[in-house]
Amino acid sequence: MNTILIRFSDIVRAVLSAIVAGALFLIVILVFYQVITRYFTGAATPELAEIARFLFIWLVFSGSAWLIGKGDLIAIDFFSYRMRPGMKRALLVFIDLCTAALLIALLIYSEKLLDVVAIKRAPATGIPYGWVYMALPFFCVTGLWFTFERLVLTRLFTLRSSETSRGV
């Protein structure tokens, strides 16, 4: 089961990194094109600005989920360096559970947000805002997946194995 979990998570990480790289590349191309056309023709391209803004939203949320999956989000580990290994693992489990609670709350909020923007469309492109703000529940679900993966593979089984080795 662990190999299936790891392989699926690696696929999700690869998809997220492709989304981040693709969105960043497209944003650079679109903004560069806007600068060139505005300089030479003086004409604005609101459609491209809107698409770049929507890509940025997806870039931020996909990148955040990717960083949760890699375990590279910002961490203040001043106290964890000074803790014994068992206490440090318990702290990491607590942090993962708090992260999961936050992601669940965001997922519930995102449902309400999607209800509000369900019938709205972007003015320049006509893209439904539901597609744009689908980035938030996507982030929550993938973040929860990676938190679950980290708890199962490293945190909880490590705690159980250390407890059984001590005879607890």
GROMACS .gro file of N, CA and C in nm:
model
  504
    1MET      N    1   0.082  -0.119   0.000
    1MET     CA    2   0.000   0.000   0.000
    1MET      C    3   0.087   0.126   0.000
    2ASN      N    4   0.199   0.121   0.074
    2ASN     CA    5   0.284   0.238   0.080
    2ASN      C    6   0.341   0.274  -0.056
    3THR      N    7   0.373   0.172  -0.137
    3THR     CA    8   0.429   0.202  -0.270
    3THR      C    9   0.323   0.267  -0.359
    4ILE      N   10   0.199   0.226  -0.347
    4ILE     CA   11   0.091   0.288  -0.425
    4ILE      C   12   0.073   0.433  -0.380
    5LEU      N   13   0.075   0.455  -0.251
    5LEU     CA   14   0.062   0.591  -0.197
    5LEU      C   15   0.176   0.680  -0.246
    6ILE      N   16   0.297   0.628  -0.242
    6ILE     CA   17   0.413   0.705  -0.285
    6ILE      C   18   0.407   0.734  -0.434
    7ARG      N   19   0.373   0.634  -0.514
    7ARG     CA   20   0.366   0.654  -0.660
    7ARG      C   21   0.258   0.754  -0.698
    8PHE      N   22   0.141   0.741  -0.637
    8PHE     CA   23   0.034   0.836  -0.668
    8PHE      C   24   0.073   0.978  -0.627
    9SER      N   25   0.135   0.991  -0.511
    9SER     CA   26   0.179   1.123  -0.465
    9SER      C   27   0.286   1.180  -0.557
   10ASP      N   28   0.375   1.096  -0.606
   10ASP     CA   29   0.477   1.143  -0.700
   10ASP      C   30   0.415   1.192  -0.831
   11ILE      N   31   0.309   1.124  -0.875
   11ILE     CA   32   0.238   1.167  -0.996
   11ILE      C   33   0.172   1.303  -0.971
   12VAL      N   34   0.108   1.318  -0.856
   12VAL     CA   35   0.043   1.445  -0.823
   12VAL      C   36   0.147   1.557  -0.813
   13ARG      N   37   0.263   1.527  -0.753
   13ARG     CA   38   0.370   1.627  -0.747
   13ARG      C   39   0.417   1.667  -0.886
   14ALA      N   40   0.430   1.569  -0.975
   14ALA     CA   41   0.474   1.597  -1.112
   14ALA      C   42   0.371   1.683  -1.186
   15VAL      N   43   0.243   1.653  -1.167
   15VAL     CA   44   0.137   1.733  -1.230
   15VAL      C   45   0.140   1.876  -1.175
   16LEU      N   46   0.156   1.889  -1.045
   16LEU     CA   47   0.161   2.023  -0.985
   16LEU      C   48   0.283   2.102  -1.034
   17SER      N   49   0.397   2.036  -1.045
   17SER     CA   50   0.515   2.107  -1.093
   17SER      C   51   0.497   2.147  -1.239
   18ALA      N   52   0.429   2.065  -1.318
   18ALA     CA   53   0.401   2.102  -1.458
   18ALA      C   54   0.304   2.220  -1.465
   19ILE      N   55   0.204   2.222  -1.378
   19ILE     CA   56   0.110   2.334  -1.374
   19ILE      C   57   0.183   2.462  -1.336
   20VAL      N   58   0.269   2.455  -1.235
   20VAL     CA   59   0.344   2.573  -1.189
   20VAL      C   60   0.437   2.623  -1.300
   21ALA      N   61   0.512   2.532  -1.361
   21ALA     CA   62   0.604   2.572  -1.467
   21ALA      C   63   0.530   2.627  -1.588
   22GLY      N   64   0.422   2.561  -1.627
   22GLY     CA   65   0.343   2.608  -1.741
   22GLY      C   66   0.279   2.743  -1.715
   23ALA      N   67   0.222   2.761  -1.597
   23ALA     CA   68   0.159   2.889  -1.564
   23ALA      C   69   0.263   3.001  -1.560
   24LEU      N   70   0.378   2.974  -1.501
   24LEU     CA   71   0.482   3.077  -1.495
   24LEU      C   72   0.532   3.113  -1.635
   25PHE      N   73   0.552   3.013  -1.718
   25PHE     CA   74   0.596   3.037  -1.856
   25PHE      C   75   0.493   3.120  -1.932
   26LEU      N   76   0.367   3.082  -1.922
   26LEU     CA   77   0.261   3.156  -1.993
   26LEU      C   78   0.247   3.299  -1.941
   27ILE      N   79   0.260   3.318  -1.811
   27ILE     CA   80   0.252   3.454  -1.755
   27ILE      C   81   0.363   3.540  -1.811
   28VAL      N   82   0.484   3.488  -1.816
   28VAL     CA   83   0.597   3.564  -1.869
   28VAL      C   84   0.574   3.599  -2.016
   29ILE      N   85   0.527   3.502  -2.093
   29ILE     CA   86   0.501   3.526  -2.236
   29ILE      C   87   0.391   3.631  -2.254
   30LEU      N   88   0.282   3.616  -2.181
   30LEU     CA   89   0.169   3.709  -2.195
   30LEU      C   90   0.206   3.851  -2.154
   31VAL      N   91   0.276   3.864  -2.043
   31VAL     CA   92   0.314   3.997  -1.997
   31VAL      C   93   0.416   4.060  -2.091
   32PHE      N   94   0.510   3.980  -2.140
   32PHE     CA   95   0.608   4.031  -2.236
   32PHE      C   96   0.537   4.079  -2.363
   33TYR      N   97   0.442   4.000  -2.411
   33TYR     CA   98   0.366   4.040  -2.529
   33TYR      C   99   0.289   4.169  -2.504
   34GLN      N  100   0.229   4.182  -2.386
   34GLN     CA  101   0.156   4.305  -2.353
   34GLN      C  102   0.248   4.427  -2.353
   35VAL      N  103   0.365   4.411  -2.296
   35VAL     CA  104   0.460   4.523  -2.292
   35VAL      C  105   0.501   4.563  -2.433
   36ILE      N  106   0.531   4.466  -2.517
   36ILE     CA  107   0.573   4.494  -2.655
   36ILE      C  108   0.461   4.561  -2.734
   37THR      N  109   0.340   4.506  -2.725
   37THR     CA  110   0.230   4.564  -2.803
   37THR      C  111   0.193   4.703  -2.751
   38ARG      N  112   0.200   4.723  -2.622
   38ARG     CA  113   0.168   4.855  -2.569
   38ARG      C  114   0.274   4.957  -2.610
   39TYR      N  115   0.399   4.915  -2.614
   39TYR     CA  116   0.507   5.006  -2.652
   39TYR      C  117   0.499   5.044  -2.800
   40PHE      N  118   0.473   4.944  -2.886
   40PHE     CA  119   0.474   4.972  -3.029
   40PHE      C  120   0.341   5.022  -3.084
   41THR      N  121   0.231   4.973  -3.031
   41THR     CA  122   0.101   5.013  -3.086
   41THR      C  123   0.024   5.106  -2.993
   42GLY      N  124   0.058   5.106  -2.867
   42GLY     CA  125  -0.015   5.187  -2.770
   42GLY      C  126  -0.150   5.127  -2.734
   43ALA      N  127  -0.178   5.008  -2.782
   43ALA     CA  128  -0.307   4.943  -2.757
   43ALA      C  129  -0.295   4.849  -2.637
   44ALA      N  130  -0.393   4.855  -2.551
   44ALA     CA  131  -0.399   4.766  -2.437
   44ALA      C  132  -0.461   4.633  -2.477
   45THR      N  133  -0.423   4.529  -2.408
   45THR     CA  134  -0.481   4.396  -2.431
   45THR      C  135  -0.540   4.346  -2.299
   46PRO      N  136  -0.663   4.388  -2.268
   46PRO     CA  137  -0.721   4.349  -2.138
   46PRO      C  138  -0.746   4.199  -2.127
   47GLU      N  139  -0.769   4.134  -2.241
   47GLU     CA  140  -0.792   3.989  -2.236
   47GLU      C  141  -0.668   3.917  -2.185
   48LEU      N  142  -0.552   3.957  -2.235
   48LEU     CA  143  -0.429   3.892  -2.193
   48LEU      C  144  -0.395   3.924  -2.049
   49ALA      N  145  -0.425   4.045  -2.005
   49ALA     CA  146  -0.401   4.081  -1.865
   49ALA      C  147  -0.490   3.996  -1.773
   50GLU      N  148  -0.612   3.975  -1.815
   50GLU     CA  149  -0.704   3.894  -1.734
   50GLU      C  150  -0.657   3.748  -1.729
   51ILE      N  151  -0.614   3.695  -1.841
   51ILE     CA  152  -0.565   3.557  -1.844
   51ILE      C  153  -0.440   3.543  -1.756
   52ALA      N  154  -0.350   3.641  -1.764
   52ALA     CA  155  -0.230   3.637  -1.680
   52ALA      C  156  -0.267   3.641  -1.532
   53ARG      N  157  -0.366   3.720  -1.497
   53ARG     CA  158  -0.410   3.728  -1.358
   53ARG      C  159  -0.469   3.594  -1.312
   54PHE      N  160  -0.548   3.531  -1.396
   54PHE     CA  161  -0.605   3.401  -1.361
   54PHE      C  162  -0.498   3.294  -1.351
   55LEU      N  163  -0.400   3.298  -1.440
   55LEU     CA  164  -0.289   3.203  -1.432
   55LEU      C  165  -0.209   3.223  -1.303
   56PHE      N  166  -0.197   3.348  -1.261
   56PHE     CA  167  -0.125   3.375  -1.137
   56PHE      C  168  -0.198   3.314  -1.017
   57ILE      N  169  -0.328   3.321  -1.017
   57ILE     CA  170  -0.406   3.258  -0.909
   57ILE      C  171  -0.378   3.109  -0.904
   58TRP      N  172  -0.381   3.043  -1.020
   58TRP     CA  173  -0.352   2.900  -1.025
   58TRP      C  174  -0.207   2.871  -0.989
   59LEU      N  175  -0.117   2.959  -1.030
   59LEU     CA  176   0.025   2.942  -0.997
   59LEU      C  177   0.046   2.943  -0.846
   60VAL      N  178  -0.016   3.037  -0.777
   60VAL     CA  179   0.001   3.049  -0.632
   60VAL      C  180  -0.055   2.928  -0.560
   61PHE      N  181  -0.176   2.888  -0.592
   61PHE     CA  182  -0.236   2.777  -0.519
   61PHE      C  183  -0.172   2.643  -0.556
   62SER      N  184  -0.140   2.623  -0.683
   62SER     CA  185  -0.073   2.498  -0.722
   62SER      C  186   0.067   2.492  -0.664
   63GLY      N  187   0.136   2.605  -0.665
   63GLY     CA  188   0.269   2.608  -0.606
   63GLY      C  189   0.267   2.583  -0.456
   64SER      N  190   0.166   2.634  -0.388
   64SER     CA  191   0.154   2.609  -0.244
   64SER      C  192   0.129   2.461  -0.216
   65ALA      N  193   0.043   2.399  -0.295
   65ALA     CA  194   0.017   2.256  -0.278
   65ALA      C  195   0.143   2.175  -0.308
   66TRP      N  196   0.216   2.215  -0.410
   66TRP     CA  197   0.340   2.147  -0.446
   66TRP      C  198   0.441   2.156  -0.332
   67LEU      N  199   0.450   2.274  -0.270
   67LEU     CA  200   0.543   2.291  -0.159
   67LEU      C  201   0.499   2.212  -0.036
   68ILE      N  202   0.369   2.198  -0.014
   68ILE     CA  203   0.322   2.111   0.094
   68ILE      C  204   0.368   1.968   0.065
   69GLY      N  205   0.355   1.927  -0.061
   69GLY     CA  206   0.395   1.793  -0.100
   69GLY      C  207   0.544   1.768  -0.085
   70LYS      N  208   0.624   1.870  -0.109
   70LYS     CA  209   0.768   1.856  -0.095
   70LYS      C  210   0.815   1.879   0.048
   71GLY      N  211   0.727   1.935   0.132
   71GLY     CA  212   0.764   1.967   0.269
   71GLY      C  213   0.853   2.090   0.277
   72ASP      N  214   0.839   2.182   0.182
   72ASP     CA  215   0.926   2.299   0.175
   72ASP      C  216   0.857   2.430   0.208
   73LEU      N  217   0.743   2.426   0.275
   73LEU     CA  218   0.682   2.551   0.315
   73LEU      C  219   0.762   2.614   0.428
   74ILE      N  220   0.736   2.740   0.452
   74ILE     CA  221   0.808   2.812   0.557
   74ILE      C  222   0.780   2.745   0.691
   75ALA      N  223   0.886   2.725   0.767
   75ALA     CA  224   0.872   2.664   0.899
   75ALA      C  225   0.961   2.738   0.998
   76ILE      N  226   0.910   2.756   1.115
   76ILE     CA  227   0.990   2.813   1.223
   76ILE      C  228   1.024   2.696   1.315
   77ASP      N  229   1.146   2.651   1.306
   77ASP     CA  230   1.184   2.530   1.379
   77ASP      C  231   1.281   2.559   1.493
   78PHE      N  232   1.267   2.674   1.553
   78PHE     CA  233   1.353   2.712   1.665
   78PHE      C  234   1.338   2.614   1.781
   79PHE      N  235   1.214   2.579   1.815
   79PHE     CA  236   1.191   2.490   1.928
   79PHE      C  237   1.214   2.344   1.892
   80SER      N  238   1.184   2.306   1.770
   80SER     CA  239   1.196   2.165   1.733
   80SER      C  240   1.341   2.118   1.733
   81TYR      N  241   1.436   2.207   1.710
   81TYR     CA  242   1.577   2.167   1.717
   81TYR      C  243   1.619   2.130   1.858
   82ARG      N  244   1.554   2.186   1.956
   82ARG     CA  245   1.592   2.163   2.094
   82ARG      C  246   1.513   2.047   2.159
   83MET      N  247   1.424   1.985   2.084
   83MET     CA  248   1.340   1.879   2.141
   83MET      C  249   1.402   1.742   2.120
   84ARG      N  250   1.361   1.650   2.208
   84ARG     CA  251   1.398   1.510   2.189
   84ARG      C  252   1.324   1.456   2.067
   85PRO      N  253   1.374   1.350   2.003
   85PRO     CA  254   1.309   1.299   1.881
   85PRO      C  255   1.162   1.262   1.898
   86GLY      N  256   1.125   1.202   2.009
   86GLY     CA  257   0.985   1.166   2.030
   86GLY      C  258   0.895   1.289   2.041
   87MET      N  259   0.941   1.389   2.112
   87MET     CA  260   0.864   1.513   2.124
   87MET      C  261   0.858   1.587   1.991
   88LYS      N  262   0.968   1.581   1.918
   88LYS     CA  263   0.970   1.648   1.788
   88LYS      C  264   0.869   1.584   1.692
   89ARG      N  265   0.864   1.451   1.693
   89ARG     CA  266   0.767   1.382   1.607
   89ARG      C  267   0.624   1.415   1.649
   90ALA      N  268   0.599   1.421   1.780
   90ALA     CA  269   0.465   1.457   1.828
   90ALA      C  270   0.430   1.600   1.785
   91LEU      N  271   0.526   1.691   1.789
   91LEU     CA  272   0.503   1.828   1.744
   91LEU      C  273   0.471   1.830   1.595
   92LEU      N  274   0.544   1.751   1.517
   92LEU     CA  275   0.520   1.747   1.372
   92LEU      C  276   0.382   1.688   1.339
   93VAL      N  277   0.340   1.589   1.416
   93VAL     CA  278   0.204   1.535   1.397
   93VAL      C  279   0.101   1.642   1.430
   94PHE      N  280   0.122   1.715   1.538
   94PHE     CA  281   0.031   1.823   1.577
   94PHE      C  282   0.025   1.929   1.467
   95ILE      N  283   0.139   1.966   1.412
   95ILE     CA  284   0.144   2.064   1.304
   95ILE      C  285   0.069   2.014   1.181
   96ASP      N  286   0.089   1.887   1.146
   96ASP     CA  287   0.017   1.830   1.032
   96ASP      C  288  -0.133   1.828   1.055
   97LEU      N  289  -0.175   1.797   1.177
   97LEU     CA  290  -0.319   1.797   1.207
   97LEU      C  291  -0.376   1.938   1.202
   98CYS      N  292  -0.300   2.037   1.248
   98CYS     CA  293  -0.345   2.177   1.238
   98CYS      C  294  -0.354   2.221   1.092
   99THR      N  295  -0.255   2.179   1.012
   99THR     CA  296  -0.259   2.210   0.869
   99THR      C  297  -0.381   2.148   0.804
  100ALA      N  298  -0.409   2.023   0.839
  100ALA     CA  299  -0.527   1.956   0.783
  100ALA      C  300  -0.655   2.028   0.824
  101ALA      N  301  -0.663   2.072   0.948
  101ALA     CA  302  -0.782   2.145   0.994
  101ALA      C  303  -0.799   2.275   0.916
  102LEU      N  304  -0.690   2.346   0.894
  102LEU     CA  305  -0.697   2.469   0.817
  102LEU      C  306  -0.740   2.441   0.673
  103LEU      N  307  -0.687   2.337   0.613
  103LEU     CA  308  -0.724   2.303   0.476
  103LEU      C  309  -0.871   2.261   0.465
  104ILE      N  310  -0.920   2.191   0.565
  104ILE     CA  311  -1.062   2.153   0.565
  104ILE      C  312  -1.150   2.277   0.577
  105ALA      N  313  -1.111   2.371   0.664
  105ALA     CA  314  -1.187   2.495   0.677
  105ALA      C  315  -1.185   2.574   0.546
  106LEU      N  316  -1.070   2.580   0.480
  106LEU     CA  317  -1.062   2.648   0.351
  106LEU      C  318  -1.147   2.578   0.245
  107LEU      N  319  -1.150   2.446   0.251
  107LEU     CA  320  -1.231   2.370   0.155
  107LEU      C  321  -1.379   2.401   0.174
  108ILE      N  322  -1.424   2.411   0.298
  108ILE     CA  323  -1.563   2.446   0.326
  108ILE      C  324  -1.591   2.588   0.278
  109TYR      N  325  -1.499   2.680   0.304
  109TYR     CA  326  -1.517   2.819   0.258
  109TYR      C  327  -1.516   2.826   0.105
  110SER      N  328  -1.432   2.745   0.042
  110SER     CA  329  -1.423   2.751  -0.105
  110SER      C  330  -1.554   2.709  -0.170
  111GLU      N  331  -1.628   2.620  -0.105
  111GLU     CA  332  -1.759   2.581  -0.158
  111GLU      C  333  -1.852   2.703  -0.161
  112LYS      N  334  -1.849   2.782  -0.056
  112LYS     CA  335  -1.932   2.902  -0.051
  112LYS      C  336  -1.886   3.005  -0.154
  113LEU      N  337  -1.755   3.018  -0.170
  113LEU     CA  338  -1.701   3.111  -0.269
  113LEU      C  339  -1.743   3.070  -0.410
  114LEU      N  340  -1.736   2.942  -0.439
  114LEU     CA  341  -1.775   2.894  -0.573
  114LEU      C  342  -1.925   2.914  -0.597
  115ASP      N  343  -2.006   2.904  -0.493
  115ASP     CA  344  -2.148   2.932  -0.508
  115ASP      C  345  -2.173   3.079  -0.544
  116VAL      N  346  -2.093   3.168  -0.484
  116VAL     CA  347  -2.110   3.311  -0.509
  116VAL      C  348  -2.071   3.346  -0.653
  117VAL      N  349  -1.964   3.287  -0.702
  117VAL     CA  350  -1.914   3.324  -0.835
  117VAL      C  351  -1.963   3.231  -0.946
  118ALA      N  352  -2.057   3.144  -0.914
  118ALA     CA  353  -2.099   3.041  -1.011
  118ALA      C  354  -2.152   3.099  -1.142
  119ILE      N  355  -2.226   3.207  -1.136
  119ILE     CA  356  -2.286   3.260  -1.259
  119ILE      C  357  -2.208   3.377  -1.318
  120LYS      N  358  -2.101   3.418  -1.250
  120LYS     CA  359  -2.025   3.534  -1.297
  120LYS      C  360  -1.920   3.493  -1.399
  121ARG      N  361  -1.896   3.585  -1.493
  121ARG     CA  362  -1.795   3.564  -1.597
  121ARG      C  363  -1.700   3.683  -1.598
  122ALA      N  364  -1.576   3.654  -1.637
  122ALA     CA  365  -1.477   3.761  -1.647
  122ALA      C  366  -1.517   3.856  -1.759
  123PRO      N  367  -1.502   3.987  -1.739
  123PRO     CA  368  -1.552   4.082  -1.837
  123PRO      C  369  -1.478   4.080  -1.972
  124ALA      N  370  -1.348   4.061  -1.972
  124ALA     CA  371  -1.274   4.069  -2.097
  124ALA      C  372  -1.274   3.939  -2.176
  125THR      N  373  -1.261   3.827  -2.106
  125THR     CA  374  -1.250   3.699  -2.176
  125THR      C  375  -1.377   3.616  -2.175
  126GLY      N  376  -1.463   3.640  -2.079
  126GLY     CA  377  -1.584   3.560  -2.066
  126GLY      C  378  -1.561   3.427  -1.995
  127ILE      N  379  -1.442   3.410  -1.939
  127ILE     CA  380  -1.411   3.286  -1.866
  127ILE      C  381  -1.494   3.284  -1.738
  128PRO      N  382  -1.561   3.172  -1.708
  128PRO     CA  383  -1.638   3.164  -1.583
  128PRO      C  384  -1.545   3.173  -1.461
  129TYR      N  385  -1.584   3.254  -1.365
  129TYR     CA  386  -1.503   3.267  -1.244
  129TYR      C  387  -1.496   3.137  -1.165
  130GLY      N  388  -1.591   3.049  -1.186
  130GLY     CA  389  -1.586   2.919  -1.119
  130GLY      C  390  -1.461   2.842  -1.156
  131TRP      N  391  -1.420   2.851  -1.282
  131TRP     CA  392  -1.297   2.783  -1.326
  131TRP      C  393  -1.175   2.846  -1.262
  132VAL      N  394  -1.179   2.976  -1.247
  132VAL     CA  395  -1.064   3.047  -1.189
  132VAL      C  396  -1.048   3.011  -1.042
  133TYR      N  397  -1.156   3.022  -0.968
  133TYR     CA  398  -1.149   3.001  -0.824
  133TYR      C  399  -1.159   2.854  -0.785
  134MET      N  400  -1.162   2.764  -0.882
  134MET     CA  401  -1.151   2.622  -0.855
  134MET      C  402  -1.010   2.589  -0.804
  135ALA      N  403  -0.919   2.685  -0.817
  135ALA     CA  404  -0.782   2.667  -0.767
  135ALA      C  405  -0.780   2.647  -0.616
  136LEU      N  406  -0.871   2.712  -0.544
  136LEU     CA  407  -0.873   2.701  -0.398
  136LEU      C  408  -0.910   2.559  -0.351
  137PRO      N  409  -1.022   2.500  -0.397
  137PRO     CA  410  -1.047   2.362  -0.353
  137PRO      C  411  -0.943   2.263  -0.407
  138PHE      N  412  -0.888   2.290  -0.525
  138PHE     CA  413  -0.781   2.206  -0.578
  138PHE      C  414  -0.662   2.207  -0.483
  139PHE      N  415  -0.626   2.326  -0.436
  139PHE     CA  416  -0.517   2.339  -0.339
  139PHE      C  417  -0.549   2.265  -0.210
  140CYS      N  418  -0.671   2.280  -0.161
  140CYS     CA  419  -0.709   2.216  -0.035
  140CYS      C  420  -0.704   2.064  -0.045
  141VAL      N  421  -0.757   2.010  -0.152
  141VAL     CA  422  -0.761   1.864  -0.168
  141VAL      C  423  -0.620   1.808  -0.183
  142THR      N  424  -0.538   1.871  -0.267
  142THR     CA  425  -0.401   1.820  -0.284
  142THR      C  426  -0.319   1.841  -0.156
  143GLY      N  427  -0.339   1.953  -0.088
  143GLY     CA  428  -0.269   1.975   0.039
  143GLY      C  429  -0.309   1.872   0.144
  144LEU      N  430  -0.437   1.840   0.150
  144LEU     CA  431  -0.483   1.736   0.242
  144LEU      C  432  -0.423   1.601   0.206
  145TRP      N  433  -0.415   1.572   0.077
  145TRP     CA  434  -0.356   1.446   0.034
  145TRP      C  435  -0.211   1.435   0.081
  146PHE      N  436  -0.134   1.541   0.060
  146PHE     CA  437   0.007   1.537   0.097
  146PHE      C  438   0.024   1.534   0.249
  147THR      N  439  -0.065   1.600   0.322
  147THR     CA  440  -0.059   1.595   0.467
  147THR      C  441  -0.089   1.453   0.516
  148PHE      N  442  -0.189   1.391   0.454
  148PHE     CA  443  -0.222   1.252   0.486
  148PHE      C  444  -0.103   1.161   0.454
  149GLU      N  445  -0.043   1.182   0.339
  149GLU     CA  446   0.072   1.100   0.300
  149GLU      C  447   0.186   1.114   0.402
  150ARG      N  448   0.217   1.235   0.441
  150ARG     CA  449   0.325   1.259   0.537
  150ARG      C  450   0.292   1.195   0.672
  151LEU      N  451   0.166   1.207   0.716
  151LEU     CA  452   0.127   1.145   0.843
  151LEU      C  453   0.141   0.993   0.837
  152VAL      N  454   0.095   0.934   0.728
  152VAL     CA  455   0.097   0.788   0.718
  152VAL      C  456   0.239   0.735   0.701
  153LEU      N  457   0.317   0.796   0.614
  153LEU     CA  458   0.447   0.741   0.581
  153LEU      C  459   0.556   0.773   0.681
  154THR      N  460   0.554   0.890   0.739
  154THR     CA  461   0.667   0.928   0.824
  154THR      C  462   0.630   0.951   0.969
  155ARG      N  463   0.520   1.014   0.995
  155ARG     CA  464   0.492   1.057   1.132
  155ARG      C  465   0.432   0.946   1.218
  156LEU      N  466   0.319   0.891   1.175
  156LEU     CA  467   0.246   0.798   1.261
  156LEU      C  468   0.317   0.664   1.273
  157PHE      N  469   0.367   0.611   1.162
  157PHE     CA  470   0.434   0.481   1.171
  157PHE      C  471   0.565   0.493   1.247
  158THR      N  472   0.632   0.605   1.238
  158THR     CA  473   0.755   0.625   1.313
  158THR      C  474   0.724   0.630   1.462
  159LEU      N  475   0.613   0.696   1.498
  159LEU     CA  476   0.575   0.702   1.639
  159LEU      C  477   0.543   0.563   1.691
  160ARG      N  478   0.469   0.486   1.614
  160ARG     CA  479   0.431   0.352   1.660
  160ARG      C  480   0.553   0.261   1.670
  161SER      N  481   0.643   0.270   1.575
  161SER     CA  482   0.760   0.182   1.579
  161SER      C  483   0.851   0.219   1.697
  162SER      N  484   0.860   0.347   1.729
  162SER     CA  485   0.945   0.385   1.844
  162SER      C  486   0.879   0.345   1.975
  163GLU      N  487   0.745   0.347   1.980
  163GLU     CA  488   0.676   0.305   2.101
  163GLU      C  489   0.690   0.156   2.123
  164THR      N  490   0.680   0.076   2.016
  164THR     CA  491   0.691  -0.068   2.030
  164THR      C  492   0.833  -0.110   2.062
  165SER      N  493   0.930  -0.036   2.014
  165SER     CA  494   1.069  -0.071   2.044
  165SER      C  495   1.103  -0.043   2.190
  166ARG      N  496   1.032   0.052   2.252
  166ARG     CA  497   1.056   0.082   2.394
  166ARG      C  498   0.972  -0.007   2.484
  167GLY      N  499   0.880  -0.086   2.425
  167GLY     CA  500   0.794  -0.172   2.505
  167GLY      C  501   0.669  -0.106   2.557
  168VAL      N  502   0.628   0.005   2.496
  168VAL     CA  503   0.508   0.077   2.541
  168VAL      C  504   0.385   0.009   2.485
   0.00000   0.00000   0.00000
